[in-house]
Short mmCIF file of C-alpha atoms and ligand atoms in Angstrom, two decimals:
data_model
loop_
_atom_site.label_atom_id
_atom_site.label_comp_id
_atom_site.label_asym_id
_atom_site.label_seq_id
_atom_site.Cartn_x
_atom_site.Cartn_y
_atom_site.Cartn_z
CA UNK A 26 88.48 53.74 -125.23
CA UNK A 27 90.71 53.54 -128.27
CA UNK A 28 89.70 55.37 -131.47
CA UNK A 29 90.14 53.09 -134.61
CA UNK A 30 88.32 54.84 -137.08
CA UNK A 31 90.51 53.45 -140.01
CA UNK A 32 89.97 49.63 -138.62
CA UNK A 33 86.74 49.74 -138.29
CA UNK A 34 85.41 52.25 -140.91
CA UNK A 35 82.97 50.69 -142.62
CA UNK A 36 81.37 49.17 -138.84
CA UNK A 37 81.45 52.96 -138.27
CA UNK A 38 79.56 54.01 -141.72
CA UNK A 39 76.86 51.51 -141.30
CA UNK A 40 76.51 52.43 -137.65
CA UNK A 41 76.15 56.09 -138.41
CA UNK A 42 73.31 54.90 -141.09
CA UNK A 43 71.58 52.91 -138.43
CA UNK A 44 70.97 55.51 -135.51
CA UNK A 45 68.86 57.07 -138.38
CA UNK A 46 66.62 54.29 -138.58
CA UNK A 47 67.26 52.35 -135.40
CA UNK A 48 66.85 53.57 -132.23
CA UNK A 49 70.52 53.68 -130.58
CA UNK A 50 71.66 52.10 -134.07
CA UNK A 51 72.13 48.81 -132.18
CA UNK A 52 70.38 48.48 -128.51
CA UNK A 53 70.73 46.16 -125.77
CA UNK A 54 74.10 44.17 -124.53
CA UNK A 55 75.32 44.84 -128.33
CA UNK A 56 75.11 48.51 -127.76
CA UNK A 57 78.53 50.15 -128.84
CA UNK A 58 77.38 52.27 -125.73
CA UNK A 59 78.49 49.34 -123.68
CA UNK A 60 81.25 47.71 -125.81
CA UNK A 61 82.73 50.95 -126.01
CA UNK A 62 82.50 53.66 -128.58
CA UNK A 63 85.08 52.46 -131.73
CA UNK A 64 86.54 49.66 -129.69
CA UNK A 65 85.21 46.90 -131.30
CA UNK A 66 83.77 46.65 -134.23
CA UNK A 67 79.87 46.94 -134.76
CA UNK A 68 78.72 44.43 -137.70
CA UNK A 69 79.92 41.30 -138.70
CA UNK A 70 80.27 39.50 -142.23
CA UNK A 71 80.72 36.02 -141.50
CA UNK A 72 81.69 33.40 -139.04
CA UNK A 73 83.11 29.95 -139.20
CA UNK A 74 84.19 27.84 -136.31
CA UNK A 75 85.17 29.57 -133.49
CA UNK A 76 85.85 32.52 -136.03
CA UNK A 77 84.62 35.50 -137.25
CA UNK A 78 85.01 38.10 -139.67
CA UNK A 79 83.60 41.76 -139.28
CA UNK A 80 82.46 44.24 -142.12
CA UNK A 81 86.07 45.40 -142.53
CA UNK A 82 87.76 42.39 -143.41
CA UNK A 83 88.84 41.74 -139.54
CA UNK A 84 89.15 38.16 -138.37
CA UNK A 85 88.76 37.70 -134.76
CA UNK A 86 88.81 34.70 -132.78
CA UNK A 87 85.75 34.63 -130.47
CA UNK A 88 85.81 34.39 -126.79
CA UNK A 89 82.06 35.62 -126.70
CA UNK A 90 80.21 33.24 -128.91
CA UNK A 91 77.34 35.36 -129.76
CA UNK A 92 77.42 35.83 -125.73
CA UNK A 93 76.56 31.89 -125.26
CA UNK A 94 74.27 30.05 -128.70
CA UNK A 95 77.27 28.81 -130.34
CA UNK A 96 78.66 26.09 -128.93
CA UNK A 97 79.68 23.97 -131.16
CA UNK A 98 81.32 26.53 -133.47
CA UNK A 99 79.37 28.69 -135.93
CA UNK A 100 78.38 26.96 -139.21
CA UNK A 101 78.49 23.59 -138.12
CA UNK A 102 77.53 21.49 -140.67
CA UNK A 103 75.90 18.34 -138.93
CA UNK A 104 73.79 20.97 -137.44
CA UNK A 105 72.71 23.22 -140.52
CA UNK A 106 72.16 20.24 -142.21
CA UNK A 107 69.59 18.95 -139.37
CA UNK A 108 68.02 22.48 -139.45
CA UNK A 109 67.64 22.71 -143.21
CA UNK A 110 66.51 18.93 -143.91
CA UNK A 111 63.72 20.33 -141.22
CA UNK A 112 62.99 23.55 -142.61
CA UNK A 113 62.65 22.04 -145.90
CA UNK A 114 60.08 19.80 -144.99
CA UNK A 115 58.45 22.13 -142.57
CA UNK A 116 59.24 24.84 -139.91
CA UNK A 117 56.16 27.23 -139.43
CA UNK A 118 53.12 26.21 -139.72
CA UNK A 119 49.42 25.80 -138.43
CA UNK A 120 51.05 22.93 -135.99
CA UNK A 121 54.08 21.60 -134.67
CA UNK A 122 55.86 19.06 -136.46
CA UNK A 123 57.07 15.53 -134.56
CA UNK A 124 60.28 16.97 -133.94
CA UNK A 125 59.13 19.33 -131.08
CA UNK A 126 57.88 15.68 -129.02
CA UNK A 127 61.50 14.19 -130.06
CA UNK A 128 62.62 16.59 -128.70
CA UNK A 129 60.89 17.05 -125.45
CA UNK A 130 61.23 13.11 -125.28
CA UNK A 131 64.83 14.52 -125.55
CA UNK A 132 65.40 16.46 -122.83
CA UNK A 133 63.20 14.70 -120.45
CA UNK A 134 65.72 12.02 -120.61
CA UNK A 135 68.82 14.53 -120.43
CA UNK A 136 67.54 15.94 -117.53
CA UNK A 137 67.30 13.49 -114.44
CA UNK A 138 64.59 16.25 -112.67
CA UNK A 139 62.66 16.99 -116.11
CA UNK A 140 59.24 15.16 -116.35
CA UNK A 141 57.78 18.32 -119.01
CA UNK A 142 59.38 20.29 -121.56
CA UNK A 143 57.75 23.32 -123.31
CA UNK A 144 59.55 25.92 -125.39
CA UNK A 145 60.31 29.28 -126.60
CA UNK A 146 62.52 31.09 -128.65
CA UNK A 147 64.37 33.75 -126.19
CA UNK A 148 65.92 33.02 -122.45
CA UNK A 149 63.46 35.67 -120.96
CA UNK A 150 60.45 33.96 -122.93
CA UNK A 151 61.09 30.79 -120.48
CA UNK A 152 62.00 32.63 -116.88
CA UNK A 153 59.13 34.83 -117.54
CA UNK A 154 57.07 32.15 -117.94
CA UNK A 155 58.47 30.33 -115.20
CA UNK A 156 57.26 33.28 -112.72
CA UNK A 157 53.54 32.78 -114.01
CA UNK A 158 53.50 29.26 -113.51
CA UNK A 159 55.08 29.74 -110.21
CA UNK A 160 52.51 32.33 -108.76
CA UNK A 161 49.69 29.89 -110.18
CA UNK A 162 50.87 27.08 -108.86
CA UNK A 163 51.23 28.69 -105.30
CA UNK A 164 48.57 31.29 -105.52
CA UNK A 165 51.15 33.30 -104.24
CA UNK A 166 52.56 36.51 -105.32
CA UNK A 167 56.16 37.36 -104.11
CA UNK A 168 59.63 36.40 -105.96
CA UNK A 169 63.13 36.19 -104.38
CA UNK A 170 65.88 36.50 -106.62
CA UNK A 171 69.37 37.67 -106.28
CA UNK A 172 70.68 41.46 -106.63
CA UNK A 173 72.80 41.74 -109.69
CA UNK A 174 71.20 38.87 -111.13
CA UNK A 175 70.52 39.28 -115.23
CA UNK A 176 67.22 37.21 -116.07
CA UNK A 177 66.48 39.22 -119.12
CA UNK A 178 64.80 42.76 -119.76
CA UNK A 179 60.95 42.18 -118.32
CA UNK A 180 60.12 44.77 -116.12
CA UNK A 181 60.46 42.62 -112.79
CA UNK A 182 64.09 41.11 -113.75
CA UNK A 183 65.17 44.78 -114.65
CA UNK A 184 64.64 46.17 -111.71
CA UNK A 185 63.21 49.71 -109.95
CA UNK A 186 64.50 53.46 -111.65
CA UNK A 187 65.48 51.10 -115.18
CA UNK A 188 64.15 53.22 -118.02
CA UNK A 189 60.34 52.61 -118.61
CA UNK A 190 59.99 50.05 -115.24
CA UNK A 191 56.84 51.21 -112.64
CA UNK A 192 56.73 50.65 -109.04
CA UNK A 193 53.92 48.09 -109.78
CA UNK A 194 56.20 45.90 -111.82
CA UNK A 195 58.46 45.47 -108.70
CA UNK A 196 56.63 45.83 -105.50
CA UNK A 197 56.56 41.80 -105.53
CA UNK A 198 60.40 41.15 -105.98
CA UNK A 199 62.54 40.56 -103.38
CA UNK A 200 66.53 40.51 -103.45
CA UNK A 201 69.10 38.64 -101.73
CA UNK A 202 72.76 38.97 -102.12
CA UNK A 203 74.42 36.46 -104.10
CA UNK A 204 75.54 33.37 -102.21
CA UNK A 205 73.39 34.78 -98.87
CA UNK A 206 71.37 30.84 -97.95
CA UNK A 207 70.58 32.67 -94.82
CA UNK A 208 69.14 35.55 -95.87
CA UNK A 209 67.03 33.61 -97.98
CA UNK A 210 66.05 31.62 -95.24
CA UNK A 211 65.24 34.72 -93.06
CA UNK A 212 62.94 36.52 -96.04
CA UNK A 213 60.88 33.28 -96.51
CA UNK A 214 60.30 33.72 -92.70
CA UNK A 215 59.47 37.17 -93.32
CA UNK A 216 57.15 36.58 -95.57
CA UNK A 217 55.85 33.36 -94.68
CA UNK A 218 52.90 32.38 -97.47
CA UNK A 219 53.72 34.39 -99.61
CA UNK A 220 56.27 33.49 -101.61
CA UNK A 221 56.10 31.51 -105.07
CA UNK A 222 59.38 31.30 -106.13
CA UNK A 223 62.85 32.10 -106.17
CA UNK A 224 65.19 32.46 -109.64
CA UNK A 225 68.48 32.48 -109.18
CA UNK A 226 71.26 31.63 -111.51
CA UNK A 227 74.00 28.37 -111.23
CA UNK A 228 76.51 30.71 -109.89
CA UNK A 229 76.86 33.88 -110.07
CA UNK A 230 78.04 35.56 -113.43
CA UNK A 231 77.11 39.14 -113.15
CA UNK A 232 78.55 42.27 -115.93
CA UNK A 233 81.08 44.73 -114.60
CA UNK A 234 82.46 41.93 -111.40
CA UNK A 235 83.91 38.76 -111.02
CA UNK A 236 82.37 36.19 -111.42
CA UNK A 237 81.45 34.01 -108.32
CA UNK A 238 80.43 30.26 -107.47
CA UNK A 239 77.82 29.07 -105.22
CA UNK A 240 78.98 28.93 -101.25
CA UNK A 241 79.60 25.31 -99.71
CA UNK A 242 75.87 24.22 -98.64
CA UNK A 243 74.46 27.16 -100.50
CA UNK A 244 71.94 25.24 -103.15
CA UNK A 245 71.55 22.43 -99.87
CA UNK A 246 70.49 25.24 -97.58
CA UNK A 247 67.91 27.24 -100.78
CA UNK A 248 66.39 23.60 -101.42
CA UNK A 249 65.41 23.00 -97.83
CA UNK A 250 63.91 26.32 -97.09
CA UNK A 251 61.93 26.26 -100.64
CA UNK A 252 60.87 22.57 -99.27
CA UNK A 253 59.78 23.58 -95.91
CA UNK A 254 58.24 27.27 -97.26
CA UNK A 255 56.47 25.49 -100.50
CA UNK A 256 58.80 28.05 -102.33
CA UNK A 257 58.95 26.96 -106.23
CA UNK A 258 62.69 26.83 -106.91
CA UNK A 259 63.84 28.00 -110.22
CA UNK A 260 66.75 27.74 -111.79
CA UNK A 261 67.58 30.60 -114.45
CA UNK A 262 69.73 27.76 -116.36
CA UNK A 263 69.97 30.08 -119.76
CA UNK A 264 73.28 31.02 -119.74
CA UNK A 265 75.91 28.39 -118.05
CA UNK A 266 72.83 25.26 -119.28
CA UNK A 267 74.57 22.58 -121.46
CA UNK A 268 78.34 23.81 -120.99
CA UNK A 269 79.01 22.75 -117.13
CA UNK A 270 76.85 19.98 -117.37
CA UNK A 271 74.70 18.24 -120.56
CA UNK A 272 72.02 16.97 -117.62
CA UNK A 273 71.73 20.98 -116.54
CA UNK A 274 73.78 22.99 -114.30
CA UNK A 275 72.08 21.87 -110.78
CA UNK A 276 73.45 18.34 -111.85
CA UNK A 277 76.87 19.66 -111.46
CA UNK A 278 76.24 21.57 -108.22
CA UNK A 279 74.60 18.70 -106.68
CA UNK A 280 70.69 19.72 -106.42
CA UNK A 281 67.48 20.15 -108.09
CA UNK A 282 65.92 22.57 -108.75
CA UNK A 283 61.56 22.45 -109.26
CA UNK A 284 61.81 24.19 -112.70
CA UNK A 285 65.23 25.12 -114.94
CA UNK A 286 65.06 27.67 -118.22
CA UNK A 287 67.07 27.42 -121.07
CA UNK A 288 68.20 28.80 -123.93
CA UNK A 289 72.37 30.07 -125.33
CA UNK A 290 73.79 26.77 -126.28
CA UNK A 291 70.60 24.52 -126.76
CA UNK A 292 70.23 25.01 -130.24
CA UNK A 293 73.97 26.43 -131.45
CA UNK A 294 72.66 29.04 -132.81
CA UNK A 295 69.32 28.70 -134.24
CA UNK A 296 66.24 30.45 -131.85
CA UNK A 297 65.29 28.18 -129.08
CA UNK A 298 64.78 28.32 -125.55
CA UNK A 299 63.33 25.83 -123.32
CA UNK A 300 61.48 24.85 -120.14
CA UNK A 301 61.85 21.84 -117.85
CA UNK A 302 59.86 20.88 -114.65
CA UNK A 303 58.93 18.44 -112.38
CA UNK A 304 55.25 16.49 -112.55
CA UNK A 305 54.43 18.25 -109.50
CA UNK A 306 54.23 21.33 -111.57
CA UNK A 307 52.50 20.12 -115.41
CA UNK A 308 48.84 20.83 -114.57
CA UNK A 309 50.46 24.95 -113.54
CA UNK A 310 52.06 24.72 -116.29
CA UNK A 311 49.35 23.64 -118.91
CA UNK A 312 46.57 26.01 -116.89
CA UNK A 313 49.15 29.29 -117.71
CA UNK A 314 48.30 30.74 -121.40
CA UNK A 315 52.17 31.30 -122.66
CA UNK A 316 52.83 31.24 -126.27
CA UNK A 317 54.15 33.38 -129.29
CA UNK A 318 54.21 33.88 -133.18
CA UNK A 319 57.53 31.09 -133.65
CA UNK A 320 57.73 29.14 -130.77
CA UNK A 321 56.76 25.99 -132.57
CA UNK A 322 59.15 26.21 -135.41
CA UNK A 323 60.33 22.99 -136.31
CA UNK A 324 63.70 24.24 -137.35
CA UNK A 325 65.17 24.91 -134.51
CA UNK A 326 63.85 22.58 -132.97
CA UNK A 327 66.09 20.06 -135.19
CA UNK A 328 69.04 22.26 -134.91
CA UNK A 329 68.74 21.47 -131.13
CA UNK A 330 68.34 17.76 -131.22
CA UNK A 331 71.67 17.93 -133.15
CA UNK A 332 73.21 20.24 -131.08
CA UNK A 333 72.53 17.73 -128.10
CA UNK A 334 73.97 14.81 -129.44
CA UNK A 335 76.57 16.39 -130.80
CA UNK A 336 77.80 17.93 -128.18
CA UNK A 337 77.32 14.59 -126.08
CA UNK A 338 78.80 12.22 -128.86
CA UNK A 339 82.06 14.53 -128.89
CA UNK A 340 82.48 14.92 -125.44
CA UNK A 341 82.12 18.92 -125.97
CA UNK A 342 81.89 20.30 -122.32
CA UNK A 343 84.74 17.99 -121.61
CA UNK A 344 87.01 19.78 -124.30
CA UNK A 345 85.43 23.35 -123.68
CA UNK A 346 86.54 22.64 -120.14
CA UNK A 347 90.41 21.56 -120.91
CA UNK A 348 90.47 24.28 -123.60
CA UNK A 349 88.93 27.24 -121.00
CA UNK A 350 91.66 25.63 -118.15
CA UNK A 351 94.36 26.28 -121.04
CA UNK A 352 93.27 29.55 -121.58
CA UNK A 353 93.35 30.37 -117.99
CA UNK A 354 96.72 29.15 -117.18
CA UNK A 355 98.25 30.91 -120.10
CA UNK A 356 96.87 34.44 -119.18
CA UNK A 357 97.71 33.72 -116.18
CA UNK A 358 101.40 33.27 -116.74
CA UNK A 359 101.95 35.50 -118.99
CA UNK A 360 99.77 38.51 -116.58
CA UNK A 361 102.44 37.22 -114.15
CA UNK A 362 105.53 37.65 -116.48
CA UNK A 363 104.31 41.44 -117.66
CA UNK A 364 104.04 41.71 -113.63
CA UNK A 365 99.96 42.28 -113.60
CA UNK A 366 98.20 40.53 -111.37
CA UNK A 367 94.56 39.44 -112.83
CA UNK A 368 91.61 37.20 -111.49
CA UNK A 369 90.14 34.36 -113.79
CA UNK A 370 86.71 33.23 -111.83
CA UNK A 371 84.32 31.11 -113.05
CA UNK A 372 83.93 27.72 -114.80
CA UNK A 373 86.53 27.65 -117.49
CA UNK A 374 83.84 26.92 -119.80
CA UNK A 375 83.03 30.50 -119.22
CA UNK A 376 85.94 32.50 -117.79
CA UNK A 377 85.55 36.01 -116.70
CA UNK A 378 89.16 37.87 -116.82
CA UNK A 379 89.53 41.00 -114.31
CA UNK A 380 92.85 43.11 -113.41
CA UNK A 381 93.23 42.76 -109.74
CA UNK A 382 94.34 46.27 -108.55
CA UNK A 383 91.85 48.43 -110.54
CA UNK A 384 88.08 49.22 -109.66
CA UNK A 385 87.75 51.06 -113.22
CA UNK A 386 88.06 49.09 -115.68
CA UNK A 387 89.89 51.16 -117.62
CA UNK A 388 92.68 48.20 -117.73
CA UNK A 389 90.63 45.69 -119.07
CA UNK A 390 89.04 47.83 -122.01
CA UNK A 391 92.74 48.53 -123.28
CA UNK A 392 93.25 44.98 -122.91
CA UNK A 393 90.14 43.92 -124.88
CA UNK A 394 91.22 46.91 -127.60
CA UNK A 395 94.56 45.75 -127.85
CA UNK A 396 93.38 41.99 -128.03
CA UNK A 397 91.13 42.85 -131.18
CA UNK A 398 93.49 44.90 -132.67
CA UNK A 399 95.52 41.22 -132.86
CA UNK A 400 92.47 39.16 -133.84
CA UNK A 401 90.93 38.19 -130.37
CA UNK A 402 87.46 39.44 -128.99
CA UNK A 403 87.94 39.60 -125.45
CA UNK A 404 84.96 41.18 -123.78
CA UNK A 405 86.17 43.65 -121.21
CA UNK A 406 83.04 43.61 -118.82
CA UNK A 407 81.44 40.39 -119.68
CA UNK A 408 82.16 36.61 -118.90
CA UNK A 409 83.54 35.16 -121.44
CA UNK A 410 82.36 32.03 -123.46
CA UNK A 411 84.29 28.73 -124.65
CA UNK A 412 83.37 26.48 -127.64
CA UNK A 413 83.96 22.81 -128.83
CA UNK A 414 85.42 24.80 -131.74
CA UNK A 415 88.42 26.26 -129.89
CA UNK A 416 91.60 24.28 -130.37
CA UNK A 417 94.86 24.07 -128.83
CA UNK A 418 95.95 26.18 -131.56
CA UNK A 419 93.51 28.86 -131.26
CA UNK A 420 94.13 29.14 -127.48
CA UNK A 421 97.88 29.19 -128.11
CA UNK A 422 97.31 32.00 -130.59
CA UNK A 423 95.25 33.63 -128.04
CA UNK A 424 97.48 33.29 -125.39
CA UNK A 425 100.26 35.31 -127.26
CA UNK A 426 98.09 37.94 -128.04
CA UNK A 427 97.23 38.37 -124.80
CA UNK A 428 100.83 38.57 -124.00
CA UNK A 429 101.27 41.28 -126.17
CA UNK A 430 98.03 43.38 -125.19
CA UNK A 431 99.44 42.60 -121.26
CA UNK A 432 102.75 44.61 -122.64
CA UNK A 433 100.27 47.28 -123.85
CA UNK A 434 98.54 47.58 -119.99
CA UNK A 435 101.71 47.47 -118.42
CA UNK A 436 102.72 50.71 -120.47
CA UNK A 437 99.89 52.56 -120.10
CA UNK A 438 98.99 51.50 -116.05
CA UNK A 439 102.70 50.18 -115.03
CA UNK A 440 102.98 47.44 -113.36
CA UNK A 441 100.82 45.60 -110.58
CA UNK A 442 101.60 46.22 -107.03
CA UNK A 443 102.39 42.45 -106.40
C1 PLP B 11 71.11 34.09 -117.01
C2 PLP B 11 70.29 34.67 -118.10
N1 PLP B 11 68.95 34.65 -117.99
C3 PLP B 11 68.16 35.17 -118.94
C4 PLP B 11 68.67 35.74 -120.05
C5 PLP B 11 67.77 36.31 -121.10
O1 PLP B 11 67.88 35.57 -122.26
P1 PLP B 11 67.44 36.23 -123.65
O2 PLP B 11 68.36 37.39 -123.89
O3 PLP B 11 67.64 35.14 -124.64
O4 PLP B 11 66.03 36.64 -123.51
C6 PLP B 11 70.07 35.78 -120.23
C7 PLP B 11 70.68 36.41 -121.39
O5 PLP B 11 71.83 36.72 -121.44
C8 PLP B 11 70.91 35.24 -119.22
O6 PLP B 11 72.23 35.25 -119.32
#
């Protein structure tokens, strides 16, 4: 990737004093070892809207939205306000506040399938859980979930040879391919009784691929073979929840799931994941012992409820939607006039950009790099995230850049064997 030690140099001074402190300096999907070493840069200052700024003075547009919380745009008043009126009453304490049944009351009503809500603070916190409740409610031990899947970092949604993961933490997972109904269908034969659940995500949005949506009959053909295996069906909702869909993801791909997890865009922003199920499942759910240190802050809990309403009251997924379809045609067209062909898959809520004629990469990191050198985060390996915040002016902008960044990959790569 692209050296820009002069761009970024004060992300790279404070990066350099974090690996002494910090292991890796920053870890996980923020890693520079996965952005890309001096690509992007590593801290940021502040953010407003659908903007940010980094340590360095750079202003970016953001097509990752802290990978999925905000959703309405960062800062948004209605919402801070809702959080701090809460948090100035009361956020942690000895007891939940009111705002945590409101808000249950909330989503039970959101969600046609939900009949319980509980709630966590991180994505993982809730499909973790969901696994527990699963194997108690079945007395079973085995989960099917999809290879390439992300459910978070436990040692079971990781996977086998992951740094620090035993045999023991996977020797009750099962994998299908993505999309496979049949294969699903044949391992629940397989291993007929013994199965408690399956997790698998709305469609599929994996790192490093494009991104895919669900086969014709697929969710029709997982919901009949959970039915007729008494297979808990669980839908890892955390990362497309409340942007296809305000009633949850299944609603717009036409089934239901027993049990959905979320967490991203519930709360734009502030720490909050959540839990819904059916009544079939509540005395599971209340028998498995699940809780942690600020899963009943009240603040968040606020922040959500506004988040919600908002998001319903302005029609948000409806303009995330017509702003991620104007995105989509524009780098299309303008891939098409620097003669590259690319692929845009996924919801346009939360597009995934790939170069069609290279297995690498390689094209699509220059593309980010020359994107944020113009103002635009781009991820290169990562779906992509749209927010109410994005206007027609910031997708224009966008669009341009683009443009120019194509110019850059057409240089460096030539052009597309179209
Ligand atoms: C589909 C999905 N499930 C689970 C998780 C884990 O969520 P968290 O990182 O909040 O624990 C993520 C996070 O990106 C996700 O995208």
């Amino acid at each position: 990737m692209t050296q820009d030690t002069d761009r970024y140099k004060n992300s790279i001074k404070l990066f350099k004093r974090a690996t002494k402190v910090i292991p890796q300096g920053i870890y996980g999907h923020l890693t520079p070892v996965i952005t890309g070493p001096l690509a992007s840069p590593y801290y940021v200052e502040k953010t407003k809207g659908c903007r940010y700024w980094d340590v360095d003075g750079n202003e970016f547009i953001d097509y990752m939205c802290s990978y999925g919380p905000m959703v309405l745009g960062y800062n948004h008043p209605e919402v801070d306000k809702a959080a701090d009126d809460q948090r100035k009453k009361a956020s942690v304490c000895n007891h939940p506040g009111e705002v945590m049944i409101e808000l249950a009351e909330h989503l039970n009503k959101l969600i046609p399938m939900a009949d319980w809500t509980v709630f966590g603070k991180n994505g993982a916190d809730m499909t973790n859980h969901s696994l527990m409740i699963a194997r108690h409610h079945t007395k079973r031990k085995k989960i099917i979930m999809s290879k390439g899947s992300y459910h978070g970092t436990a040692a079971w949604a990781s996977g086998a040879g992951h740094a620090g993961v035993i045999d023991n933490d996977v020797e009750n997972m099962l994998y299908i391919s993505w999309g496979d109904s049949e294969g699903f269908k044949e391992l629940a034969q397989k291993h007929k009784g013994e199965i408690a659940g399956a997790i698998f995500t709305p469609y599929h949005h994996p790192t490093w691929a494009n991104q895919e949506m669900p086969p014709e009959g697929f969710w029709k053909e997982i919901r009949k073979t959970c039915d007729e295996e008494g297979i808990v069906l669980i839908l890892d909702d955390v990362r497309a929840g409340f942007r296809l869909d305000l009633k949850g993801s299944h609603e717009f791909f036409g089934f239901e799931p027993d049990i959905s997890c979320y967490c991203k865009a519930i709360a734009n922003g502030y720490p909050l994941s959540a839990m819904v199920g059916k009544e079939e499942i509540k005395i599971s759910a209340s028998s498995v012992f699940y809780t942690g240190s600020y899963w009943f802050s009240a603040e968040p809990m606020a922040a959500s409820l506004a988040t919600l309403k908002i998001l319903k009251r302005d029609n948000g997924i409806e303009k995330m939607r017509k702003m991620g379809e104007l995105l989509k045609s524009g780098l299309e067209e303008m891939a098409q006039a620097n003669e590259l062909e690319i692929e845009v898959t996924g919801p346009p809520q939360i597009p995934f950009m790939t170069f069609k004629d290279r297995g690498d990469f390689r094209n699509s990191q220059l593309f980010a790099v020359e994107s944020m050198k113009r103002g635009v985060f781009f991820h290169p390996h990562h779906n992509w995230f749209l927010s109410a915040a994005h206007e027609k002016k910031d997708i224009e902008k966008s669009i341009n850049v683009a443009d120019e960044a194509f110019k850059e990959v057409r240089k460096v790569f030539g052009a597309s064997d179209i």
